[in-house]
Each structure stands twice: as C-alpha cells, then as structure tokens.
XYZ file of C-alpha atoms in Angstrom:
104
model
C 19.254 4.058 4.736
C 15.662 4.436 3.750
C 15.096 7.789 5.320
C 11.678 9.201 4.947
C 10.458 6.460 2.946
C 7.934 5.048 5.323
C 6.100 8.323 5.513
C 5.650 8.720 1.511
C 4.355 5.057 1.714
C 1.984 5.652 3.767
C 0.584 9.315 2.446
C 1.057 7.605 -1.065
C -2.810 5.657 -1.220
C -4.745 9.119 0.330
C -3.043 11.229 -2.868
C -3.696 8.244 -5.447
C -7.462 8.256 -4.067
C -8.044 12.060 -4.252
C -6.388 12.451 -8.027
C -8.084 9.389 -9.259
C -11.111 9.722 -7.632
C -11.743 13.407 -8.537
C -10.953 11.807 -12.138
C -13.117 8.988 -12.197
C -16.225 11.039 -10.973
C -15.545 13.160 -13.832
C -15.236 10.240 -15.914
C -11.780 11.461 -17.599
C -10.606 7.962 -17.019
C -11.618 4.397 -17.633
C -11.893 3.296 -13.901
C -14.781 3.472 -11.668
C -15.051 5.213 -8.717
C -15.448 2.143 -6.429
C -12.375 0.394 -8.365
C -10.468 3.461 -7.425
C -11.496 3.316 -4.111
C -10.802 -0.341 -3.397
C -7.311 0.265 -5.000
C -6.512 3.157 -2.747
C -7.647 0.919 0.240
C -5.930 -1.988 -0.464
C -2.654 -0.046 -1.020
C -3.316 1.319 2.227
C -3.208 -1.751 3.858
C 0.011 -2.762 2.047
C 2.027 0.135 2.061
C 1.220 0.431 5.511
C 2.467 -3.017 6.531
C 5.859 -2.129 4.111
C 6.350 1.078 5.572
C 6.346 -0.742 8.793
C 8.931 -2.987 7.883
C 11.304 -0.237 6.333
C 10.978 1.295 9.479
C 12.224 -1.769 11.662
C 14.788 -2.126 9.360
C 16.042 1.457 9.791
C 16.003 1.093 13.264
C 17.838 -2.226 13.325
C 20.933 -0.515 11.164
C 21.023 2.234 13.339
C 21.638 0.513 16.522
C 25.057 -1.106 15.199
C 24.742 -4.135 16.664
C 23.717 -2.732 19.917
C 21.173 -5.379 21.135
C 18.886 -2.421 23.284
C 16.127 -1.609 20.758
C 12.889 1.087 21.290
C 10.039 0.633 19.289
C 8.172 3.915 19.826
C 9.402 4.901 16.438
C 7.644 1.904 14.813
C 4.558 2.915 17.075
C 3.967 6.331 16.043
C 4.222 4.976 12.026
C 1.639 2.496 13.192
C -0.664 4.909 14.655
C 0.233 7.742 11.752
C -1.100 4.947 9.394
C -3.948 4.088 10.969
C -5.256 7.878 11.373
C -4.279 7.880 7.559
C -6.700 4.955 6.654
C -9.133 6.755 8.801
C -8.772 10.251 6.359
C -8.652 7.970 3.473
C -12.260 6.731 4.095
C -13.537 10.231 5.287
C -12.316 11.460 1.531
C -13.950 8.175 -0.204
C -17.210 8.730 2.138
C -16.724 12.682 0.934
C -16.432 12.013 -3.061
C -18.981 9.245 -3.113
C -21.417 12.155 -2.022
C -19.963 14.457 -4.553
C -20.367 11.587 -7.258
C -23.894 11.005 -5.958
C -24.995 14.401 -6.312
C -23.395 15.155 -9.735
C -25.568 11.851 -10.957
C -28.886 13.687 -9.611
C-alpha cells in the first residue's frame, strides 16, 4: 500500500542536511548549523523507525492472512537506515569543516 515511502523517509534527513546545511553555512537562513545538524540527526532516527513500521505493515499486508513472514526486507531497511546515518554524520562533519574554513 505504501510502496516506496519507507525508502523516501530514510533519505529525507540526508537531503535536508545537504540543502539546509549549505544554506546555514552561507547564512542565507536564520537557523544555525548546529540546529540544522541536530534536526537532521533526530529526523534520521525518527523517520528510520517510522520506515521500519511502514515496511512491517507492508509485509504483513502482502501476506494476505498467511502465517509465514520473512523479516529479511525489514533487515534490509534497517541496514540501509544505519548506512545512511553514517553517511549523514560524514556529511555533517564535512560541512562543519567547510563552515570553519569560511569563518577564518
């Protein structure tokens, strides 16, 4: 029913950090870089949990009443969320060093 939405939810915080992190470095928005980074990290955690719940619901609905349920799809989403969390932290660190070089 929800299709690709778990994957979109997992990617959103990284896109938010890339767009708004760059804008906060250039000071074109009122949010500070630390605030944008904190929002991105919290969103990553919350939306990853939401994506797992949606994926679990999708897998349950696709079984149509059969008792057997394989959890490998949910495991894949958890691994993808973990990988994108690491990438998000790397992006935050790189943007922090870019911000620091602009301030000098």
